[in-house]
Coordinates of C-alpha atoms in Angstrom, one line a residue:
M12 CA -71.2 -59.6 -72.5
V13 CA -69.5 -56.2 -72.6
G14 CA -65.9 -56.1 -73.9
T15 CA -66.1 -59.5 -75.5
G16 CA -66.5 -58.4 -78.9
G17 CA -69.3 -59.4 -81.6
P18 CA -72.5 -57.6 -82.9
V19 CA -73.7 -55.0 -80.7
A20 CA -77.2 -53.5 -80.6
S21 CA -78.8 -50.8 -82.7
F22 CA -80.7 -47.7 -81.9
S23 CA -83.8 -47.8 -79.9
V24 CA -86.9 -45.3 -80.1
W25 CA -85.7 -43.6 -77.1
D26 CA -82.3 -43.0 -78.8
Y27 CA -84.0 -41.5 -81.7
V28 CA -86.1 -39.2 -79.3
V29 CA -83.0 -38.0 -77.6
F30 CA -81.2 -37.2 -80.9
A31 CA -84.1 -35.6 -82.5
A32 CA -84.6 -33.4 -79.4
T33 CA -81.1 -32.2 -79.8
I34 CA -81.4 -31.4 -83.5
L35 CA -84.9 -29.5 -82.9
G36 CA -83.3 -27.6 -79.8
A37 CA -80.6 -26.3 -82.2
A38 CA -83.3 -25.1 -84.6
G39 CA -85.2 -23.7 -81.7
I40 CA -82.3 -21.4 -80.8
G41 CA -82.2 -20.3 -84.2
L42 CA -85.8 -19.3 -84.5
F43 CA -85.6 -17.7 -81.0
Q44 CA -82.5 -15.3 -82.1
A45 CA -84.4 -14.6 -85.4
I46 CA -87.7 -13.6 -83.6
R47 CA -85.7 -11.7 -80.9
G48 CA -83.7 -9.6 -83.4
R49 CA -86.2 -9.2 -86.1
K50 CA -86.1 -5.4 -85.9
E51 CA -82.3 -5.6 -86.1
T52 CA -81.4 -6.8 -89.6
T53 CA -78.4 -5.0 -90.8
S54 CA -75.3 -6.8 -92.3
D55 CA -73.3 -6.3 -89.3
E56 CA -76.0 -7.8 -87.0
F57 CA -76.3 -10.9 -89.2
L58 CA -72.7 -11.6 -89.6
L59 CA -71.1 -10.2 -86.5
G60 CA -73.9 -10.2 -83.9
G61 CA -74.0 -6.4 -83.9
R62 CA -70.3 -6.7 -82.4
Q63 CA -71.8 -6.8 -79.1
M64 CA -71.2 -10.4 -77.9
T65 CA -69.3 -11.2 -74.7
A66 CA -66.5 -13.2 -73.8
V67 CA -67.9 -16.7 -72.4
P68 CA -70.4 -17.5 -75.3
V69 CA -68.0 -16.7 -77.9
A70 CA -65.3 -19.0 -75.9
M71 CA -67.9 -21.8 -75.9
S72 CA -68.4 -21.2 -79.6
L73 CA -64.8 -21.2 -80.5
T74 CA -64.2 -24.3 -78.6
A75 CA -67.3 -26.1 -80.1
S76 CA -66.3 -25.2 -83.6
F77 CA -62.9 -26.9 -83.1
M78 CA -64.7 -29.9 -81.9
S79 CA -66.0 -31.4 -85.1
G80 CA -67.7 -34.8 -85.3
I81 CA -64.3 -36.1 -86.6
T82 CA -62.8 -34.8 -83.4
V83 CA -65.2 -36.4 -81.0
I84 CA -65.0 -39.6 -82.6
G85 CA -61.0 -39.6 -83.6
T86 CA -59.6 -38.2 -80.6
P87 CA -60.6 -41.1 -78.3
A88 CA -59.5 -43.5 -80.9
E89 CA -56.1 -41.8 -81.2
A90 CA -55.9 -42.3 -77.3
Y91 CA -57.1 -46.3 -77.9
R92 CA -54.5 -46.7 -80.5
F93 CA -51.4 -44.5 -79.6
G94 CA -51.8 -43.4 -76.0
A95 CA -51.8 -40.1 -74.2
A96 CA -49.2 -38.3 -76.3
F97 CA -52.2 -36.3 -77.9
W98 CA -52.6 -34.6 -74.3
L99 CA -49.6 -32.6 -75.2
F100 CA -51.6 -30.3 -77.4
G101 CA -52.7 -28.7 -74.3
F102 CA -49.3 -26.6 -74.5
A103 CA -49.9 -26.0 -78.2
Y104 CA -53.5 -24.5 -77.3
A105 CA -51.9 -22.5 -74.5
I106 CA -49.4 -20.7 -77.1
M107 CA -51.9 -20.6 -79.8
S108 CA -54.2 -18.7 -77.5
T109 CA -51.6 -16.4 -76.5
V110 CA -50.2 -15.6 -79.6
T111 CA -53.6 -15.1 -81.3
A112 CA -54.9 -13.0 -78.3
E113 CA -52.1 -10.6 -78.2
L114 CA -50.9 -10.3 -81.7
F115 CA -53.8 -10.8 -84.0
V116 CA -56.8 -9.9 -82.1
P117 CA -55.9 -6.1 -81.4
L118 CA -54.8 -5.6 -85.0
F119 CA -57.9 -7.2 -86.6
Y120 CA -59.9 -5.2 -83.7
R121 CA -58.3 -1.8 -84.4
L122 CA -59.0 -2.1 -88.1
G123 CA -62.6 -2.9 -87.8
I124 CA -62.7 -5.7 -90.3
T125 CA -65.3 -8.1 -91.1
S126 CA -63.3 -10.6 -93.3
A127 CA -59.9 -11.6 -92.2
Y128 CA -58.6 -11.2 -95.7
E129 CA -59.4 -7.3 -95.6
Y130 CA -56.1 -6.9 -94.2
L131 CA -54.2 -8.4 -97.0
E132 CA -55.8 -5.7 -99.2
M133 CA -55.0 -3.0 -96.9
R134 CA -51.5 -4.3 -96.4
F135 CA -50.6 -5.5 -99.9
S136 CA -53.3 -5.5 -102.7
R137 CA -56.6 -6.4 -103.9
P138 CA -55.3 -9.3 -106.0
I139 CA -54.0 -10.9 -103.0
R140 CA -57.1 -10.6 -100.9
I141 CA -59.0 -12.2 -103.6
I142 CA -56.6 -15.1 -103.7
G143 CA -56.7 -15.6 -100.0
T144 CA -60.4 -15.5 -99.8
S145 CA -60.8 -17.9 -102.7
M146 CA -58.6 -20.4 -101.1
Y147 CA -60.4 -20.2 -97.9
I148 CA -64.0 -20.8 -99.8
V149 CA -62.5 -23.8 -101.5
Q150 CA -60.8 -25.3 -98.6
T151 CA -63.8 -24.8 -96.3
A152 CA -66.4 -26.3 -98.8
L153 CA -64.1 -29.4 -99.0
Y154 CA -63.4 -29.7 -95.5
T155 CA -66.9 -28.8 -94.3
G156 CA -68.3 -31.7 -96.9
L157 CA -65.8 -34.3 -95.2
V158 CA -67.0 -33.1 -91.6
I159 CA -70.6 -33.9 -92.5
Y160 CA -69.9 -37.0 -94.0
A161 CA -67.1 -39.0 -92.0
P162 CA -68.8 -39.2 -88.8
A163 CA -72.1 -39.8 -90.3
L164 CA -70.8 -43.0 -92.1
A165 CA -68.9 -44.3 -88.7
L166 CA -72.1 -43.7 -86.9
N167 CA -74.4 -45.4 -89.7
Q168 CA -72.2 -48.5 -89.9
I169 CA -72.5 -49.0 -86.1
T170 CA -75.9 -47.7 -85.1
G171 CA -77.7 -48.3 -88.1
L172 CA -78.8 -44.7 -88.0
N173 CA -80.0 -43.6 -91.6
L174 CA -77.0 -42.0 -93.3
W175 CA -78.4 -39.8 -95.8
G176 CA -81.3 -38.9 -93.9
V177 CA -79.3 -37.4 -91.2
L178 CA -77.1 -35.6 -93.5
V179 CA -79.9 -34.0 -95.1
A180 CA -81.3 -33.1 -91.6
T181 CA -78.0 -31.8 -90.3
G182 CA -77.7 -29.5 -93.3
A183 CA -81.3 -28.5 -93.1
V184 CA -81.0 -27.4 -89.6
C185 CA -77.7 -25.6 -89.9
I186 CA -79.2 -23.6 -92.9
L187 CA -82.3 -22.8 -90.9
Y188 CA -80.6 -21.2 -88.0
C189 CA -77.9 -19.7 -89.9
T190 CA -80.5 -18.0 -92.4
L191 CA -82.7 -16.6 -89.6
G192 CA -80.5 -15.9 -86.8
G193 CA -77.0 -15.3 -88.2
L194 CA -73.9 -15.3 -86.0
K195 CA -75.7 -14.9 -82.7
A196 CA -77.8 -18.1 -83.5
V197 CA -74.6 -19.9 -84.3
I198 CA -72.7 -18.9 -81.1
W199 CA -75.8 -19.5 -78.9
T200 CA -76.4 -22.7 -80.5
D201 CA -72.5 -23.6 -80.3
V202 CA -73.0 -23.2 -76.4
L203 CA -75.8 -25.8 -76.2
Q204 CA -73.8 -28.1 -78.4
M205 CA -70.9 -27.6 -76.3
V206 CA -72.6 -28.8 -73.3
V207 CA -74.2 -31.8 -75.2
M208 CA -70.6 -32.9 -76.3
L209 CA -69.3 -32.7 -73.0
A210 CA -72.1 -34.7 -71.5
G211 CA -71.6 -37.5 -74.2
F212 CA -68.0 -37.7 -73.1
V213 CA -68.9 -38.0 -69.4
A214 CA -71.6 -40.4 -70.0
V215 CA -69.0 -43.1 -71.8
I216 CA -66.5 -42.3 -69.0
A217 CA -69.0 -42.7 -66.1
R218 CA -70.1 -46.3 -67.5
G219 CA -66.8 -47.5 -68.4
A220 CA -65.5 -46.6 -65.0
V221 CA -68.3 -48.5 -63.3
L222 CA -67.9 -51.5 -65.6
Q223 CA -64.0 -51.6 -64.9
G224 CA -64.1 -50.9 -61.2
G225 CA -63.2 -47.2 -61.3
L226 CA -61.1 -44.8 -62.9
T227 CA -58.1 -46.1 -61.0
K228 CA -58.4 -49.6 -62.6
V229 CA -58.8 -47.7 -66.1
W230 CA -55.5 -45.8 -65.3
E231 CA -53.7 -48.9 -64.5
D232 CA -54.8 -50.8 -67.4
A233 CA -53.6 -47.8 -69.7
G234 CA -50.1 -47.6 -67.8
E235 CA -49.7 -51.5 -68.2
G236 CA -50.5 -51.2 -71.8
G237 CA -48.0 -48.3 -72.7
R238 CA -50.7 -45.9 -73.2
L239 CA -49.6 -43.1 -70.7
K240 CA -46.2 -42.5 -72.2
A241 CA -46.7 -39.0 -73.5
F242 CA -43.4 -37.4 -73.1
D243 CA -41.3 -38.4 -75.8
F244 CA -38.4 -35.8 -76.3
D245 CA -36.8 -37.4 -79.4
P246 CA -35.9 -34.4 -81.6
D247 CA -36.4 -36.2 -84.6
P248 CA -38.8 -34.1 -87.1
R249 CA -40.1 -37.4 -88.6
K250 CA -41.7 -38.8 -85.5
R251 CA -45.4 -38.2 -86.0
H252 CA -46.2 -37.2 -82.4
S253 CA -43.2 -36.2 -79.9
F254 CA -43.1 -33.4 -77.4
W255 CA -41.3 -31.1 -79.9
T256 CA -43.6 -32.1 -82.9
I257 CA -46.6 -31.3 -81.0
V258 CA -45.5 -28.2 -78.9
I259 CA -43.6 -26.7 -81.8
G260 CA -45.3 -27.9 -84.9
G261 CA -48.6 -28.1 -83.3
S262 CA -48.6 -24.6 -81.9
I263 CA -47.8 -23.1 -85.3
M264 CA -50.4 -25.1 -87.0
W265 CA -53.2 -24.0 -84.5
V266 CA -51.9 -20.5 -84.7
S267 CA -52.6 -20.7 -88.4
I268 CA -56.0 -22.0 -87.8
Y269 CA -57.1 -19.7 -85.1
S270 CA -55.4 -16.4 -86.1
I271 CA -56.4 -16.1 -89.7
N272 CA -59.2 -18.5 -90.2
Q273 CA -62.4 -16.5 -90.9
S274 CA -64.6 -19.1 -89.0
Q275 CA -62.6 -18.2 -85.8
V276 CA -61.8 -14.5 -86.5
Q277 CA -65.3 -13.8 -87.0
R278 CA -66.1 -15.0 -83.7
Y279 CA -63.6 -12.9 -81.5
I280 CA -64.3 -9.6 -83.3
S281 CA -67.8 -10.2 -82.6
C282 CA -67.0 -9.2 -79.0
K283 CA -68.1 -5.8 -77.9
T284 CA -64.7 -4.9 -76.4
L285 CA -61.1 -5.7 -77.1
G286 CA -60.9 -7.1 -73.4
H287 CA -63.9 -9.6 -74.1
A288 CA -62.3 -10.7 -77.2
K289 CA -59.0 -11.4 -75.5
M290 CA -60.6 -13.0 -72.6
S291 CA -62.6 -15.3 -75.2
L292 CA -59.5 -16.7 -76.4
Y293 CA -58.0 -17.4 -72.8
V294 CA -61.5 -19.1 -71.9
N295 CA -61.5 -21.0 -75.0
M296 CA -58.0 -22.3 -74.0
V297 CA -59.5 -23.8 -70.9
G298 CA -62.2 -25.3 -73.0
L299 CA -59.9 -27.0 -75.1
W300 CA -58.1 -28.4 -72.3
V301 CA -61.1 -29.7 -70.7
T302 CA -62.6 -31.2 -74.1
V303 CA -59.5 -32.8 -75.0
S304 CA -58.9 -34.3 -71.5
L305 CA -62.4 -35.8 -71.5
A306 CA -61.6 -37.2 -74.9
M307 CA -58.5 -38.8 -74.0
V308 CA -59.9 -40.2 -70.7
T309 CA -62.7 -41.7 -72.9
G310 CA -60.0 -43.3 -75.2
L311 CA -58.1 -44.7 -72.3
T312 CA -61.4 -46.2 -70.8
M313 CA -62.1 -47.8 -74.2
Y314 CA -58.7 -49.3 -74.1
S315 CA -59.3 -50.5 -70.6
I316 CA -62.3 -52.4 -71.8
Y317 CA -61.0 -53.8 -74.9
K318 CA -57.4 -54.4 -74.1
T319 CA -57.9 -58.2 -74.6
C320 CA -60.3 -58.1 -77.3
D321 CA -59.5 -55.5 -79.8
P322 CA -62.6 -54.7 -82.3
L323 CA -60.3 -53.8 -85.0
T324 CA -58.4 -56.9 -84.8
N325 CA -61.5 -59.0 -84.5
S326 CA -63.0 -57.1 -87.4
D327 CA -65.8 -56.0 -85.4
V328 CA -65.1 -52.5 -86.9
T329 CA -63.5 -51.7 -90.2
T330 CA -61.8 -48.4 -89.2
S331 CA -60.7 -46.6 -86.1
D332 CA -63.4 -44.0 -86.5
Q333 CA -66.0 -46.7 -85.7
L334 CA -64.3 -47.5 -82.5
L335 CA -66.2 -45.2 -80.1
P336 CA -69.6 -45.7 -81.7
Y337 CA -69.2 -49.6 -81.2
L338 CA -68.1 -48.9 -77.7
V339 CA -71.3 -46.8 -77.1
M340 CA -73.5 -49.4 -78.4
D341 CA -71.7 -52.0 -76.4
I342 CA -71.8 -50.5 -73.2
L343 CA -74.8 -48.0 -73.2
A344 CA -77.4 -49.7 -75.2
V345 CA -79.0 -51.1 -71.9
Y346 CA -79.9 -47.4 -70.9
P347 CA -82.5 -46.5 -73.5
G348 CA -81.5 -42.8 -74.8
I349 CA -78.0 -42.8 -73.6
P350 CA -76.6 -44.0 -77.1
G351 CA -78.8 -41.1 -78.6
L352 CA -77.1 -38.8 -76.3
F353 CA -73.6 -39.6 -77.7
V354 CA -74.8 -39.7 -81.3
A355 CA -76.4 -36.2 -80.4
A356 CA -72.6 -35.2 -79.0
A357 CA -70.9 -36.4 -82.2
Y358 CA -73.4 -34.6 -84.4
S359 CA -73.4 -31.4 -82.1
G360 CA -69.6 -31.2 -83.2
T361 CA -70.8 -31.4 -86.8
L362 CA -73.5 -29.0 -86.4
S363 CA -71.0 -26.4 -84.9
T364 CA -68.6 -26.9 -87.4
V365 CA -71.0 -26.6 -90.4
S366 CA -72.7 -23.6 -89.1
S367 CA -69.4 -21.8 -88.6
S368 CA -68.4 -22.7 -92.2
I369 CA -71.6 -21.5 -93.5
N370 CA -71.6 -18.2 -91.5
A371 CA -68.0 -17.5 -92.5
L372 CA -68.4 -18.2 -95.9
V373 CA -71.2 -15.7 -96.2
A374 CA -69.1 -13.1 -94.6
V375 CA -66.1 -13.6 -96.9
T376 CA -68.3 -13.6 -100.1
M377 CA -70.2 -10.5 -99.0
E378 CA -67.1 -8.5 -97.9
D379 CA -64.6 -9.6 -100.3
F380 CA -66.6 -10.1 -103.4
I381 CA -70.1 -8.6 -103.7
I382 CA -70.2 -5.3 -101.3
P383 CA -66.9 -3.6 -102.9
L384 CA -68.5 -3.9 -106.5
W385 CA -72.3 -3.1 -105.4
E386 CA -72.5 0.6 -104.4
N387 CA -76.0 1.3 -104.8
R388 CA -77.5 -1.0 -102.3
T389 CA -80.0 -1.0 -99.7
Q390 CA -80.0 -2.7 -96.2
K391 CA -82.9 -4.7 -97.3
Q392 CA -81.2 -6.1 -100.3
V393 CA -77.9 -6.8 -98.4
T394 CA -80.0 -8.6 -95.8
W395 CA -81.8 -10.9 -98.2
L396 CA -78.6 -11.6 -99.9
N397 CA -77.0 -12.9 -96.8
M398 CA -79.8 -15.1 -96.1
G399 CA -79.6 -16.4 -99.8
L400 CA -76.0 -17.2 -99.6
S401 CA -76.6 -19.0 -96.2
I402 CA -78.9 -21.2 -98.1
F403 CA -76.5 -21.7 -101.0
F404 CA -73.6 -22.4 -99.0
G405 CA -75.6 -24.9 -96.8
G406 CA -76.8 -26.8 -99.9
L407 CA -73.0 -26.7 -101.0
C408 CA -71.8 -28.2 -98.3
I409 CA -74.4 -31.0 -98.1
G410 CA -73.3 -31.6 -101.8
M411 CA -69.7 -31.8 -100.8
A412 CA -70.7 -34.5 -98.6
G413 CA -71.9 -36.4 -101.5
V414 CA -68.7 -35.7 -103.3
A415 CA -66.9 -37.1 -100.1
S416 CA -69.0 -40.3 -100.1
L417 CA -68.0 -40.8 -103.9
M418 CA -64.2 -39.7 -103.8
G419 CA -63.3 -41.3 -100.5
G420 CA -59.3 -41.3 -100.2
V421 CA -58.7 -38.8 -103.2
L422 CA -60.7 -36.0 -101.1
Q423 CA -58.8 -36.7 -98.0
A424 CA -55.3 -36.4 -100.2
A425 CA -57.0 -33.3 -101.6
L426 CA -57.7 -31.7 -98.0
S427 CA -54.1 -32.7 -97.1
I428 CA -52.9 -30.4 -99.9
F429 CA -55.2 -27.5 -98.7
G430 CA -54.2 -27.8 -95.2
M431 CA -50.6 -27.1 -96.2
I432 CA -51.9 -23.7 -97.7
S433 CA -52.3 -22.5 -94.1
G434 CA -48.8 -22.4 -93.4
P435 CA -47.6 -20.0 -96.1
L436 CA -50.8 -17.8 -95.7
L437 CA -49.8 -17.5 -92.0
G438 CA -46.2 -16.5 -93.1
L439 CA -47.9 -14.0 -95.4
Y440 CA -49.8 -12.2 -92.5
L441 CA -46.8 -12.3 -90.2
L442 CA -44.8 -10.6 -93.0
G443 CA -47.2 -7.8 -93.4
M444 CA -47.8 -7.5 -89.5
F445 CA -44.1 -7.3 -88.3
F446 CA -42.0 -6.0 -91.6
H447 CA -42.2 -2.8 -93.6
T448 CA -40.5 -4.1 -96.7
P449 CA -42.4 -7.1 -97.9
N450 CA -44.6 -6.1 -101.0
S451 CA -47.2 -7.9 -103.1
I452 CA -44.4 -9.1 -105.4
S453 CA -43.7 -11.5 -102.5
F454 CA -46.7 -13.6 -102.7
W455 CA -46.2 -14.8 -106.0
N456 CA -42.8 -16.1 -105.5
D457 CA -43.7 -17.6 -102.1
H458 CA -46.5 -19.3 -103.7
R459 CA -44.4 -20.8 -106.3
T460 CA -41.6 -21.8 -103.7
N461 CA -44.2 -23.8 -101.8
L462 CA -45.7 -25.8 -104.7
P463 CA -43.1 -28.3 -104.9
T464 CA -44.1 -29.4 -101.4
N465 CA -47.8 -30.1 -102.9
K466 CA -46.7 -32.4 -105.7
P467 CA -49.1 -35.4 -105.9
H468 CA -47.8 -39.1 -106.2
N469 CA -47.7 -40.5 -109.7
P470 CA -49.0 -43.9 -109.7
S471 CA -46.9 -44.8 -112.8
T472 CA -43.8 -44.3 -111.2
L473 CA -41.8 -47.2 -109.9
D474 CA -42.5 -47.5 -106.5
H475 CA -39.2 -49.6 -105.8
V476 CA -37.0 -46.5 -106.6
R477 CA -36.8 -45.0 -103.2
P478 CA -35.9 -41.0 -103.3
L479 CA -32.8 -40.1 -101.3
L480 CA -35.2 -37.6 -99.4
A481 CA -37.8 -40.3 -98.4
D482 CA -36.3 -40.8 -95.2
S483 CA -35.8 -37.0 -94.4
W484 CA -38.0 -34.2 -95.7
Y485 CA -40.7 -36.4 -97.4
S486 CA -41.0 -38.2 -93.9
L487 CA -41.4 -34.9 -91.9
S488 CA -44.2 -35.1 -89.2
Y489 CA -47.3 -33.6 -90.8
L490 CA -47.4 -31.1 -87.6
Y491 CA -44.3 -29.3 -89.1
F492 CA -46.0 -28.8 -92.4
S493 CA -47.4 -25.4 -91.5
A494 CA -44.0 -24.4 -89.6
L495 CA -42.1 -25.1 -92.7
G496 CA -44.5 -23.3 -95.1
A497 CA -44.7 -20.2 -92.8
V498 CA -40.8 -20.1 -92.2
V499 CA -40.1 -20.5 -96.1
T500 CA -42.7 -17.7 -96.9
I501 CA -41.1 -15.2 -94.4
V502 CA -37.4 -15.8 -95.5
S503 CA -38.3 -15.8 -99.0
G504 CA -40.6 -12.8 -98.8
L505 CA -37.9 -10.6 -96.9
V506 CA -35.4 -11.5 -99.6
I507 CA -37.7 -11.1 -102.7
S508 CA -39.2 -7.7 -101.2
I509 CA -35.8 -6.2 -100.6
A510 CA -34.5 -7.3 -104.1
T511 CA -37.6 -5.8 -105.6
G512 CA -37.4 -2.5 -104.1
G513 CA -39.5 -3.2 -101.1
C514 CA -37.2 -0.8 -98.8
K515 CA -38.0 2.0 -101.1
Q516 CA -41.8 1.8 -100.9
E517 CA -43.8 4.8 -99.2
K518 CA -44.1 4.5 -95.3
L519 CA -47.2 2.4 -94.5
H520 CA -49.8 3.4 -91.8
P521 CA -48.8 2.2 -88.5
D522 CA -52.1 0.8 -87.7
L523 CA -51.4 -1.9 -90.0
F524 CA -48.7 -3.5 -87.9
V525 CA -48.4 -5.0 -84.2
K526 CA -47.8 -2.4 -81.5
K527 CA -46.1 -2.9 -78.4
S528 CA -49.0 -1.5 -76.5
D529 CA -51.2 -4.0 -77.8
M530 CA -49.7 -6.7 -75.5
F531 CA -51.6 -8.0 -72.4
C532 CA -53.7 -5.0 -72.6
F533 CA -57.4 -5.5 -71.7
R534 CA -58.5 -1.9 -72.1
G535 CA -61.8 -0.8 -73.4
Y536 CA -61.8 -0.8 -77.3
N537 CA -65.2 -1.1 -79.0
T538 CA -65.5 -2.5 -82.5
S539 CA -68.7 -0.7 -83.1
E540 CA -66.9 2.7 -82.8
A541 CA -63.6 1.4 -84.5
S542 CA -61.4 3.2 -82.4
Y543 CA -59.4 3.4 -78.9
T544 CA -61.0 5.2 -76.0
G545 CA -57.2 6.4 -75.4
E546 CA -56.4 9.3 -77.4
K547 CA -52.4 8.5 -77.7
E548 CA -52.9 4.9 -79.2
G549 CA -56.1 5.4 -81.3
I550 CA -57.7 7.4 -83.9
D551 CA -61.0 8.7 -83.8
N552 CA -63.9 7.1 -86.0
K553 CA -63.6 9.9 -89.0
A554 CA -60.2 9.3 -89.3
F555 CA -60.2 5.6 -89.1
T556 CA -63.1 5.6 -92.0
E557 CA -60.6 7.7 -93.9
L558 CA -57.7 5.3 -93.2
Q559 CA -59.7 2.4 -94.7
S560 CA -60.7 4.0 -97.8
E561 CA -57.4 5.8 -98.3
I562 CA -55.3 2.6 -97.9
I563 CA -57.6 0.7 -100.3
S564 CA -57.6 3.3 -103.1
K565 CA -54.0 4.2 -102.9
D566 CA -52.8 0.4 -103.1
M567 CA -52.4 0.2 -99.6
T568 CA -49.7 2.8 -99.0
T569 CA -50.5 6.2 -97.5
K570 CA -48.0 8.8 -96.2
L571 CA -48.4 9.7 -92.8

């Protein structure tokens, strides 16, 4: 009987058919894009879709890359265990989308960059660009390995789906369409995967509502169980989730992810006009609202079904990540193929994240490491190298999934440390975008300033000796880590730059800074031309090319 606990069914033949059809569909899109664009084999076409993408597919791709398999499985579990507070991230998504669209997109678009870290060289120095790129590569490889492995393990333990077979198949499919189709294939495949993910949530909600007697009953059960208490205005920064930690800390955390993360930057700078680029972020905001809302309702539906028979308490599952797969096999196994749809939804999240990572890793490797050192190159050589790097990074991500299976909690601790880098890195970009005084010396001091935050726990330390700060700074909500890192970087960067002669450096080119005219402006600015259509605000194509080479060759300082 549904909702009473105990063993659940395993995958049926039809479930495998639906799952396989989804994977093959993703591969088919990659092949289609490869055949369609076989005459357009430039690096710009491969990495940025020829900078001719439109707002809606890019927006869906941005949303899909956010919805990893971990998120598909983990967000409903969050609602099941802790309630609807996670819904408040809707405010954070709105703030993140506005800040990214109005501050970062016009700047990156104007400079015509391919790698987000090109800006660090233009504004500061090449060593800082290399450091930023290196941190991104290591962080992304580790994270992608976990994204592949964690949902696969949870689904394997509940559905019986072969773990390593699916891991290798996932990696192989991503390698196929990333290698053959480039960014266009990634974006259009994300569109398909986004639809499949939403369909998976809808299937669970619909079946659960039927079993419980309607969504009204689900809502009543959630209210009686205290799962609808979302607005907690306690200002204590140590609370894991409150209105303030989510709206303030969560907003800054997501700004650091969307504004300077290559996986996201690469998508919106692929749009054919500035208006399309900005609009993609606002449409993405709506997509995030819809996706998170469906995930939360799925979690509340799960609570309504298991409110008197918790699978965790009954040891039917061992971790919270297994809750949703357990529910799916419990309530949907009577409909052959539907559990396969849900698993396809979870793996669509994985595919979108992995393909995004592969494409972004290829872009930063080419733009930040190889092309600056490889002058006598042909377009054919660059194309083959792009494809080779796609295969290499795809294999690396599969390998990191294997590392994740061996390291477990150690890897997650390492990912927490890497996650804390995003705050200081965001602070570095904001320093460069808004202030003229910061120089490259700031980075080294800011880096050292933030190191103590990342100090690992020493098992040999006497655990009964509790530090005085254990109930204050060490207990800070994880959502404030990025905010703290950004603020410390900005404040210390300004002080150190002034002390080291930042005020005396030559005047920097105005296109390296945020302009008032960028705000809430959707005029036609085409990345393929790298210039505004308006004479007053823009520079012509030749001047822009000279600007890029002049900035880099003269250590990022050029006289007006």
